[in-house]
CSV table of C-alpha atoms and ligand atoms in Angstrom, one decimal:
chain,number,residue,atom,x,y,z
A,25,MET,CA,-17.0,-11.3,-12.3
A,26,LYS,CA,-20.0,-9.5,-11.1
A,27,THR,CA,-22.3,-7.4,-13.4
A,28,TYR,CA,-23.8,-4.2,-12.6
A,29,LEU,CA,-26.5,-2.3,-14.3
A,30,VAL,CA,-26.0,1.4,-13.0
A,31,THR,CA,-28.4,3.9,-14.0
A,32,GLY,CA,-27.7,7.7,-14.0
A,33,GLY,CA,-24.1,6.8,-13.9
A,34,ALA,CA,-23.2,10.1,-15.7
A,35,GLY,CA,-24.6,12.1,-12.9
A,36,PHE,CA,-23.1,13.3,-9.8
A,37,ILE,CA,-23.4,10.4,-7.3
A,38,GLY,CA,-23.6,7.6,-10.2
A,39,SER,CA,-20.4,8.6,-11.8
A,40,ASN,CA,-18.4,9.2,-8.5
A,41,PHE,CA,-19.7,5.4,-7.8
A,42,ILE,CA,-18.7,4.0,-10.9
A,43,LEU,CA,-15.2,5.5,-10.3
A,44,TYR,CA,-15.0,4.1,-7.1
A,45,MET,CA,-16.1,0.6,-7.8
A,46,LEU,CA,-13.9,0.1,-10.8
A,47,ASP,CA,-10.8,1.4,-9.0
A,48,ARG,CA,-11.6,-0.7,-6.0
A,49,TYR,CA,-12.6,-4.0,-7.7
A,50,GLU,CA,-11.0,-6.0,-10.4
A,51,ASP,CA,-14.0,-8.4,-10.9
A,52,VAL,CA,-16.6,-5.8,-11.4
A,53,THR,CA,-18.2,-4.7,-14.8
A,54,ILE,CA,-20.5,-1.8,-14.8
A,55,VAL,CA,-23.2,-1.3,-17.8
A,56,ASN,CA,-24.2,2.5,-17.4
A,57,VAL,CA,-27.4,3.6,-18.4
A,58,ASP,CA,-28.0,7.3,-18.6
A,59,LYS,CA,-30.3,9.6,-20.5
A,60,LEU,CA,-27.8,12.5,-20.6
A,61,THR,CA,-30.2,15.2,-19.2
A,62,TYR,CA,-28.7,18.6,-18.4
A,63,ALA,CA,-27.5,16.9,-15.2
A,64,GLY,CA,-25.4,14.0,-17.0
A,65,ASN,CA,-22.1,14.4,-18.5
A,66,LEU,CA,-19.9,12.0,-19.7
A,67,GLU,CA,-17.1,14.0,-19.0
A,68,ASN,CA,-17.5,12.8,-15.2
A,69,LEU,CA,-16.2,9.3,-16.5
A,70,ARG,CA,-13.0,10.5,-18.2
A,71,PRO,CA,-10.8,8.6,-15.7
A,72,VAL,CA,-12.6,5.4,-16.9
A,73,GLU,CA,-12.6,6.1,-20.6
A,74,GLY,CA,-11.5,3.0,-22.6
A,75,ASN,CA,-11.8,0.9,-19.8
A,76,PRO,CA,-13.7,-2.4,-20.9
A,77,ARG,CA,-15.4,-2.8,-17.5
A,78,HIS,CA,-17.4,0.4,-18.1
A,79,ILE,CA,-19.8,0.2,-20.7
A,80,PHE,CA,-22.0,3.4,-21.5
A,81,VAL,CA,-25.4,3.1,-22.9
A,82,GLN,CA,-27.5,6.2,-23.5
A,83,ALA,CA,-31.2,5.4,-22.8
A,84,ASP,CA,-34.2,6.7,-20.6
A,85,ILE,CA,-35.0,4.4,-17.6
A,86,CYS,CA,-38.6,4.7,-18.8
A,87,ASP,CA,-37.7,3.1,-22.1
A,88,LYS,CA,-39.2,-0.6,-21.8
A,89,ALA,CA,-37.7,-1.8,-24.9
A,90,ALA,CA,-34.2,-0.4,-24.2
A,91,ILE,CA,-34.2,-1.7,-20.9
A,92,GLU,CA,-35.5,-5.2,-21.7
A,93,ASP,CA,-32.8,-5.3,-24.6
A,94,LEU,CA,-30.1,-4.7,-21.7
A,95,PHE,CA,-31.2,-7.5,-19.7
A,96,ARG,CA,-31.4,-10.1,-22.7
A,97,LYS,CA,-27.8,-8.7,-23.6
A,98,TYR,CA,-26.0,-8.9,-20.1
A,99,ASP,CA,-26.6,-11.2,-17.1
A,100,PHE,CA,-26.8,-8.8,-14.2
A,101,ASP,CA,-26.2,-9.5,-10.6
A,102,TYR,CA,-27.2,-5.9,-9.5
A,103,VAL,CA,-29.3,-2.9,-10.4
A,104,ILE,CA,-28.4,0.2,-8.7
A,105,ASN,CA,-30.8,2.9,-9.5
A,106,PHE,CA,-29.3,6.3,-9.2
A,107,ALA,CA,-31.3,8.0,-12.4
A,108,ALA,CA,-33.6,10.6,-11.2
A,109,GLU,CA,-34.6,14.3,-11.7
A,110,SER,CA,-32.8,15.4,-8.5
A,111,HIS,CA,-33.1,19.2,-7.9
A,112,VAL,CA,-35.8,20.3,-5.7
A,113,ASP,CA,-36.1,23.7,-7.3
A,114,ARG,CA,-36.8,22.4,-10.8
A,115,SER,CA,-39.6,19.9,-9.0
A,116,ILE,CA,-41.4,23.1,-7.6
A,117,SER,CA,-41.3,24.7,-11.2
A,118,ASP,CA,-41.9,21.4,-13.3
A,119,PRO,CA,-43.2,18.5,-11.4
A,120,GLU,CA,-44.3,16.3,-14.2
A,121,ILE,CA,-41.0,15.0,-15.6
A,122,PHE,CA,-40.0,14.0,-11.7
A,123,VAL,CA,-43.1,11.6,-11.9
A,124,LYS,CA,-42.1,10.3,-15.3
A,125,THR,CA,-38.4,9.5,-14.4
A,126,ASN,CA,-38.4,9.0,-10.6
A,127,VAL,CA,-41.8,7.0,-10.5
A,128,LEU,CA,-42.3,5.2,-13.9
A,129,GLY,CA,-38.8,4.9,-14.3
A,130,THR,CA,-38.2,3.1,-11.4
A,131,VAL,CA,-41.3,1.0,-11.8
A,132,ASN,CA,-40.0,0.2,-15.2
A,133,LEU,CA,-36.7,-1.0,-14.0
A,134,LEU,CA,-38.3,-3.1,-11.2
A,135,ASN,CA,-40.4,-4.8,-13.8
A,136,CYS,CA,-37.6,-5.7,-16.1
A,137,ALA,CA,-35.3,-6.7,-13.6
A,138,LYS,CA,-38.2,-9.3,-12.0
A,139,GLN,CA,-38.9,-10.6,-15.5
A,140,ALA,CA,-35.2,-11.3,-16.2
A,141,TRP,CA,-34.4,-12.6,-12.9
A,142,GLN,CA,-37.6,-14.8,-12.1
A,143,THR,CA,-36.5,-18.3,-11.9
A,144,GLY,CA,-39.9,-19.6,-10.4
A,145,ASP,CA,-42.7,-18.5,-8.3
A,146,ASP,CA,-41.3,-16.0,-5.7
A,147,ALA,CA,-37.8,-17.3,-6.6
A,148,PHE,CA,-35.2,-15.2,-8.3
A,149,LYS,CA,-31.6,-15.8,-9.9
A,150,ALA,CA,-29.3,-16.3,-6.8
A,151,GLY,CA,-27.7,-13.3,-5.4
A,152,CYS,CA,-29.2,-11.0,-7.4
A,153,LYS,CA,-30.3,-7.4,-6.0
A,154,TYR,CA,-32.3,-4.2,-6.9
A,155,LEU,CA,-31.0,-1.2,-4.9
A,156,GLN,CA,-32.8,1.9,-4.9
A,157,VAL,CA,-30.9,4.9,-4.2
A,158,SER,CA,-33.2,7.3,-2.2
A,159,THR,CA,-33.1,10.2,-0.1
A,160,ASP,CA,-33.7,11.1,3.5
A,161,GLU,CA,-35.9,13.9,2.2
A,162,VAL,CA,-38.7,11.4,2.0
A,163,TYR,CA,-39.0,11.6,5.7
A,164,GLY,CA,-39.9,15.3,5.5
A,165,SER,CA,-38.6,18.0,7.8
A,166,LEU,CA,-37.4,17.9,11.4
A,167,GLY,CA,-37.8,20.1,14.3
A,168,ALA,CA,-34.8,21.3,16.3
A,169,GLU,CA,-34.8,17.7,18.0
A,170,GLY,CA,-34.5,14.3,16.8
A,171,PHE,CA,-33.2,12.2,13.5
A,172,PHE,CA,-34.7,10.4,10.9
A,173,MET,CA,-34.6,6.7,11.7
A,174,GLU,CA,-35.6,4.0,9.1
A,175,THR,CA,-38.9,3.5,10.9
A,176,THR,CA,-39.9,7.3,10.5
A,177,PRO,CA,-42.9,7.6,8.6
A,178,LEU,CA,-42.4,9.0,4.9
A,179,ASP,CA,-44.1,12.5,5.1
A,180,PRO,CA,-42.5,14.2,2.0
A,181,HIS,CA,-43.1,17.7,1.1
A,182,SER,CA,-41.8,18.7,-2.4
A,183,PRO,CA,-42.6,17.4,-5.7
A,184,TYR,CA,-39.2,15.9,-5.5
A,185,SER,CA,-39.3,14.2,-2.3
A,186,SER,CA,-42.9,13.0,-3.0
A,187,SER,CA,-41.6,11.6,-6.3
A,188,LYS,CA,-38.6,9.7,-4.6
A,189,ALA,CA,-41.4,8.6,-1.7
A,190,ALA,CA,-43.5,6.9,-4.4
A,191,ALA,CA,-40.8,5.2,-6.0
A,192,ASP,CA,-39.6,3.9,-2.4
A,193,LEU,CA,-43.2,2.4,-1.9
A,194,PHE,CA,-43.0,0.5,-5.3
A,195,VAL,CA,-39.8,-0.9,-4.4
A,196,LYS,CA,-41.3,-1.8,-1.2
A,197,ALA,CA,-44.3,-3.4,-3.0
A,198,TYR,CA,-42.2,-5.7,-5.2
A,199,ALA,CA,-40.5,-6.8,-2.1
A,200,ASP,CA,-43.7,-7.3,-0.2
A,201,THR,CA,-45.6,-8.9,-3.3
A,202,TYR,CA,-43.3,-10.8,-5.2
A,203,ARG,CA,-40.4,-11.3,-2.6
A,204,PHE,CA,-38.5,-9.5,-5.1
A,205,PRO,CA,-34.7,-9.0,-3.8
A,206,VAL,CA,-34.3,-5.3,-2.9
A,207,ASN,CA,-32.9,-2.9,-0.6
A,208,ILE,CA,-33.4,1.0,-0.3
A,209,THR,CA,-30.6,3.5,1.1
A,210,ARG,CA,-31.7,6.7,2.1
A,211,CYS,CA,-28.8,9.4,2.5
A,212,SER,CA,-28.6,12.8,3.3
A,213,ASN,CA,-27.2,15.8,1.2
A,214,ASN,CA,-24.0,14.7,-0.8
A,215,TYR,CA,-21.2,17.0,-1.8
A,216,GLY,CA,-18.0,16.5,-3.7
A,217,PRO,CA,-16.6,16.3,-7.3
A,218,TYR,CA,-18.9,16.3,-10.5
A,219,GLN,CA,-21.7,17.7,-8.5
A,220,PHE,CA,-23.8,20.0,-11.0
A,221,PRO,CA,-23.5,23.7,-9.9
A,222,GLU,CA,-27.1,24.0,-9.3
A,223,LYS,CA,-26.9,22.7,-5.9
A,224,LEU,CA,-25.9,24.5,-2.8
A,225,ILE,CA,-22.1,23.7,-2.5
A,226,PRO,CA,-20.8,24.0,-6.1
A,227,LEU,CA,-23.2,26.8,-6.9
A,228,MET,CA,-21.6,28.7,-4.0
A,229,ILE,CA,-17.8,27.6,-4.9
A,230,ASN,CA,-18.5,28.8,-8.4
A,231,ASN,CA,-20.2,32.0,-7.5
A,232,ALA,CA,-17.5,32.6,-5.1
A,233,LEU,CA,-14.8,32.1,-7.4
A,234,GLN,CA,-16.2,34.1,-10.0
A,235,ARG,CA,-17.3,37.1,-7.3
A,236,LYS,CA,-20.8,36.7,-8.0
A,237,GLU,CA,-23.4,37.2,-5.6
A,238,LEU,CA,-24.2,33.9,-3.2
A,239,PRO,CA,-28.1,33.6,-3.4
A,240,VAL,CA,-29.2,32.4,0.1
A,241,TYR,CA,-32.9,31.3,0.5
A,242,GLY,CA,-34.8,33.1,3.4
A,243,ASP,CA,-32.4,33.5,6.7
A,244,GLY,CA,-30.3,30.6,5.4
A,245,MET,CA,-30.7,28.8,8.9
A,246,GLN,CA,-32.2,25.7,7.2
A,247,VAL,CA,-30.2,22.5,8.4
A,248,ARG,CA,-28.8,19.8,6.0
A,249,ASP,CA,-26.7,16.8,6.9
A,250,TRP,CA,-23.8,16.9,4.6
A,251,LEU,CA,-21.8,13.6,3.5
A,252,TYR,CA,-18.8,13.5,1.3
A,253,VAL,CA,-19.9,11.6,-1.9
A,254,GLU,CA,-17.1,8.8,-1.6
A,255,ASP,CA,-18.7,7.9,1.8
A,256,HIS,CA,-22.1,7.2,0.1
A,257,CYS,CA,-20.7,5.0,-2.6
A,258,LYS,CA,-19.0,3.1,0.0
A,259,ALA,CA,-22.4,2.6,1.7
A,260,ILE,CA,-24.0,1.8,-1.4
A,261,ASP,CA,-21.3,-1.0,-2.1
A,262,MET,CA,-22.0,-2.6,1.3
A,263,VAL,CA,-25.6,-2.4,1.3
A,264,ALA,CA,-25.4,-4.0,-2.3
A,265,ARG,CA,-23.1,-6.7,-1.3
A,266,GLU,CA,-24.2,-7.5,2.6
A,267,GLY,CA,-27.6,-5.8,3.3
A,268,ARG,CA,-30.3,-7.7,4.5
A,269,LEU,CA,-32.8,-8.5,1.9
A,270,GLY,CA,-35.9,-6.0,1.9
A,271,GLU,CA,-34.5,-3.6,4.4
A,272,VAL,CA,-34.0,0.0,4.1
A,273,TYR,CA,-30.7,1.6,5.3
A,274,ASN,CA,-30.3,5.2,6.4
A,275,VAL,CA,-27.0,6.9,5.5
A,276,GLY,CA,-25.5,10.1,6.8
A,277,GLY,CA,-22.6,11.2,9.1
A,278,HIS,CA,-23.9,13.2,11.9
A,279,ASN,CA,-22.8,16.3,10.2
A,280,GLU,CA,-25.6,19.0,10.3
A,281,ARG,CA,-25.0,22.4,9.4
A,282,PRO,CA,-27.2,25.7,8.6
A,283,ASN,CA,-26.9,26.8,4.8
A,284,LEU,CA,-25.1,30.2,6.0
A,285,ALA,CA,-22.5,28.4,7.8
A,286,ILE,CA,-21.8,26.3,4.8
A,287,VAL,CA,-21.6,29.6,2.7
A,288,LYS,CA,-19.6,31.3,5.1
A,289,THR,CA,-17.1,28.2,5.2
A,290,ILE,CA,-16.7,28.4,1.5
A,291,LEU,CA,-16.3,32.2,1.4
A,292,SER,CA,-13.5,31.9,4.1
A,293,TYR,CA,-11.8,29.3,2.4
A,294,VAL,CA,-11.9,31.0,-1.1
A,295,LYS,CA,-10.7,34.4,0.5
A,296,GLU,CA,-7.8,32.5,2.3
A,297,HIS,CA,-6.6,30.4,-0.6
A,298,VAL,CA,-7.8,31.9,-3.9
A,299,ASP,CA,-8.7,35.4,-3.9
A,300,ALA,CA,-8.3,38.0,-1.1
A,301,GLY,CA,-11.0,40.2,-2.6
A,302,VAL,CA,-13.6,37.9,-2.0
A,303,GLY,CA,-15.9,38.2,1.3
A,304,GLU,CA,-19.2,38.0,3.0
A,305,GLU,CA,-20.6,41.0,1.2
A,306,LEU,CA,-21.1,38.6,-1.7
A,307,ILE,CA,-23.9,36.9,0.5
A,308,ARG,CA,-27.3,37.9,-0.7
A,309,HIS,CA,-30.6,36.6,1.2
A,310,VAL,CA,-33.4,35.9,-1.4
A,311,THR,CA,-36.8,34.8,-1.4
A,312,ASP,CA,-37.0,31.5,0.2
A,313,ARG,CA,-38.0,28.5,-1.5
A,314,LYS,CA,-41.7,27.3,-1.4
A,315,GLY,CA,-42.4,24.6,1.3
A,316,HIS,CA,-38.7,24.7,2.2
A,317,ASP,CA,-37.7,21.9,4.6
A,318,ARG,CA,-36.2,23.5,7.8
A,319,ARG,CA,-34.1,20.5,9.0
A,320,TYR,CA,-32.9,17.1,7.9
A,321,GLY,CA,-30.8,14.8,10.3
A,322,ILE,CA,-30.0,11.1,9.6
A,323,ASP,CA,-29.6,8.6,12.6
A,324,PRO,CA,-26.8,6.2,10.8
A,325,GLU,CA,-27.0,3.6,13.6
A,326,LYS,CA,-28.5,0.8,11.8
A,327,ILE,CA,-26.2,0.7,8.7
A,328,ARG,CA,-23.0,1.0,11.3
A,329,ARG,CA,-24.3,-1.7,13.7
A,330,GLU,CA,-25.2,-4.3,10.8
A,331,LEU,CA,-22.6,-3.5,8.0
A,332,GLY,CA,-19.8,-1.5,9.8
A,333,TRP,CA,-20.1,1.5,7.7
A,334,TYR,CA,-18.8,4.8,9.1
A,335,PRO,CA,-17.8,8.1,7.2
A,336,GLU,CA,-14.2,8.2,6.6
A,337,THR,CA,-14.2,12.0,5.4
A,338,ASP,CA,-14.9,14.7,7.8
A,339,PHE,CA,-16.4,17.9,6.7
A,340,GLU,CA,-13.5,20.1,7.0
A,341,THR,CA,-11.1,18.0,4.9
A,342,GLY,CA,-14.0,16.9,2.3
A,343,ILE,CA,-15.0,20.8,1.7
A,344,GLN,CA,-11.3,21.6,1.0
A,345,LYS,CA,-10.8,18.9,-1.3
A,346,THR,CA,-14.2,19.9,-2.8
A,347,ILE,CA,-13.3,23.4,-3.3
A,348,GLN,CA,-9.9,22.3,-4.6
A,349,TRP,CA,-11.4,19.8,-7.2
A,350,TYR,CA,-13.6,22.9,-8.7
A,351,LEU,CA,-10.5,25.1,-8.5
A,352,THR,CA,-8.8,22.8,-10.8
A,353,ASN,CA,-11.7,21.4,-12.9
A,354,GLN,CA,-12.7,25.1,-14.0
A,355,GLU,CA,-13.1,23.8,-17.8
A,356,TRP,CA,-15.6,21.0,-16.3
A,357,MET,CA,-17.5,23.8,-14.6
A,358,GLU,CA,-17.4,26.0,-17.8
A,359,HIS,CA,-18.9,23.1,-20.0
A,360,VAL,CA,-21.6,22.4,-17.6
A,361,THR,CA,-22.8,25.9,-17.0
A,362,SER,CA,-22.8,26.9,-20.7
A,363,GLY,CA,-26.0,26.2,-22.9
A,364,ARG,CA,-29.3,25.1,-21.7
A,365,TYR,CA,-28.4,25.0,-17.9
A,366,GLN,CA,-27.0,28.6,-18.0
A,367,GLU,CA,-30.3,29.7,-19.6
A,368,TYR,CA,-32.3,28.2,-16.8
A,369,TYR,CA,-29.9,29.2,-13.9
A,370,GLU,CA,-30.3,33.0,-15.3
A,371,LYS,CA,-34.1,32.9,-15.1
A,372,MET,CA,-34.3,31.3,-11.7
A,373,TYR,CA,-31.8,33.8,-10.3
A,374,ASP,CA,-33.4,36.8,-11.8
A,375,SER,CA,-36.7,35.9,-10.4
A,376,LYS,CA,-35.5,36.0,-7.2
B,422,LIG,P1,-27.9,14.0,-10.7
B,422,LIG,O1,-29.2,14.9,-11.0
B,422,LIG,O2,-26.3,14.8,-10.5
B,422,LIG,O3,-27.7,12.9,-11.9
B,422,LIG,C1,-29.0,12.0,-12.2
B,422,LIG,C2,-28.4,11.3,-13.6
B,422,LIG,O4,-29.6,10.6,-14.0
B,422,LIG,C3,-28.0,12.1,-14.6
B,422,LIG,O5,-26.8,11.7,-15.2
B,422,LIG,C4,-29.0,12.3,-15.5
B,422,LIG,O6,-28.8,12.5,-17.0
B,422,LIG,C5,-29.8,10.8,-15.3
B,422,LIG,N1,-31.1,10.5,-15.7
B,422,LIG,C6,-31.9,11.5,-15.4
B,422,LIG,N2,-33.4,11.3,-15.6
B,422,LIG,C7,-33.1,10.0,-16.6
B,422,LIG,C8,-33.7,8.9,-17.4
B,422,LIG,N3,-35.2,9.1,-17.4
B,422,LIG,N4,-33.3,7.9,-17.6
B,422,LIG,C9,-31.8,7.6,-17.6
B,422,LIG,N5,-31.0,8.6,-16.9
B,422,LIG,C10,-31.7,9.6,-16.4
B,422,LIG,O7,-28.3,13.5,-9.3
B,422,LIG,P2,-27.3,12.7,-8.2
B,422,LIG,O8,-27.3,13.9,-7.2
B,422,LIG,O9,-26.2,12.2,-8.7
B,422,LIG,O10,-28.5,11.7,-7.4
B,422,LIG,C11,-28.6,10.5,-7.8
B,422,LIG,C12,-29.5,10.0,-6.9
B,422,LIG,O11,-29.2,9.9,-5.6
B,422,LIG,C13,-30.9,10.3,-7.1
B,422,LIG,O12,-31.7,9.3,-7.0
B,422,LIG,C14,-31.1,11.1,-6.1
B,422,LIG,O13,-32.4,11.1,-5.8
B,422,LIG,C15,-30.3,10.2,-5.0
B,422,LIG,N6,-29.9,11.2,-3.9
B,422,LIG,C16,-28.8,12.4,-4.2
B,422,LIG,C17,-28.5,13.2,-3.0
B,422,LIG,C18,-27.8,14.4,-3.6
B,422,LIG,O14,-27.4,15.0,-2.2
B,422,LIG,N7,-27.4,14.7,-4.5
B,422,LIG,C19,-28.7,12.6,-1.6
B,422,LIG,C20,-29.6,11.5,-1.5
B,422,LIG,C21,-30.0,10.9,-2.5
B,423,LIG,P1,-29.8,21.9,-2.4
B,423,LIG,O1,-28.5,21.7,-2.8
B,423,LIG,O2,-30.7,22.4,-3.7
B,423,LIG,O3,-30.3,20.4,-1.8
B,423,LIG,P2,-31.7,20.0,-1.3
B,423,LIG,O4,-32.8,21.0,-1.3
B,423,LIG,O5,-32.0,18.7,-2.0
B,423,LIG,O6,-31.6,19.8,0.4
B,423,LIG,O7,-30.1,22.9,-1.3
B,423,LIG,C1,-29.5,22.7,-0.1
B,423,LIG,C2,-30.0,23.7,0.8
B,423,LIG,O8,-29.5,24.9,0.2
B,423,LIG,C3,-31.5,23.8,0.7
B,423,LIG,O9,-32.0,24.2,2.2
B,423,LIG,C4,-31.7,25.1,-0.3
B,423,LIG,C5,-30.5,26.0,0.1
B,423,LIG,N1,-30.2,26.7,-1.1
B,423,LIG,C6,-30.0,28.0,-0.9
B,423,LIG,O10,-30.3,28.7,0.1
B,423,LIG,N2,-29.3,28.9,-2.1
B,423,LIG,C7,-29.3,28.1,-3.2
B,423,LIG,O11,-28.8,28.8,-4.4
B,423,LIG,C8,-29.5,26.7,-3.4
B,423,LIG,C9,-29.1,26.0,-4.6
B,423,LIG,C10,-29.9,26.1,-2.1
């Protein structure tokens, strides 16, 4: 039996990872620590409700006593750190919480894991590993040519990506200084079920289903490299089990698209399959994001070559599955868009 400490497991990618792992392996137990911020939702974990191999604990990753307590209670083999403030727009209006959770929270987890796993000078419990779930945004922005490699210098621009880069450097420092066993994954933009509708794809699906305007920042020609969330989960699982200690692995599927093309794809699907009254007149170009990165694009050659990872879901299939999921889970959408989030969203949207 392998025991995982998964942080941020009530969020988008963390919950998909827990569902993926518990479905795939009989010999995995997951302790899921989540603060349940606006982005965390236990409804994401309904499919594993009552499963004794999933243990939920509401706590902040910055809370030293709470995390130490978990390391006393459980003999973890892996820590997978998903917990983060994850939205660039929020980081522009309120950077401090990004430093607290993304940087200080990561350092607290590293410290607690190091303390619990250390068996001697530079020696740690056999087989244990800390995996930091990072992002391609730490590399900054690309021009028309080229891709992010693991060796690309870090050049983050937003408070979000800067906080993630800072966290990555602490993870590296633990590996370099203490020989602490780590990996870092840097993935491109994810999409799929359970993504909070402040992010491009679920926001546009939700607005299209409600015949609301679709706010496209600036000219909409910024490029993101989209990966179906389950393929990211598979990559994290492979890196945790087989990744070479101390290494960084980029994760992406060469699926670059401009934002406007994504929005049009969603509109045309909704028009054809759900509501013939929906069309491109709903697109509204709004003020661009400050410091908006123009293009992200991952070179996934290292993870393919070393671990045999490849994306299984192509974009056409993934986006259809995703739109269908939001269609059949409108109650989920109602729950996450009511209350605090809704107020925030109205404020952001009105100011554009
Ligand atoms: P999310 O915002 O959907 O979920 C984050 C989760 O972390 C939520 O459940 C939230 O409650 C929890 N959380 C926040 N602060 C916490 C704290 N202080 N203590 C404990 N829990 C806390 O984010 P996501 O999209 O699922 O992203 C997960 C991770 O993957 C992040 O580290 C993000 O940087 C990284 N990532 C995301 C993407 C993407 O496209 N979404 C791509 C690459 C990497
Ligand atoms: P987002 O989903 O916030 O991810 P990230 O900024 O981390 O890549 O945004 C994806 C792209 O979509 C980004 O270029 C900003 C753009 N965008 C819009 O044009 N309109 C929106 O309402 C949102 C949320 C994003």
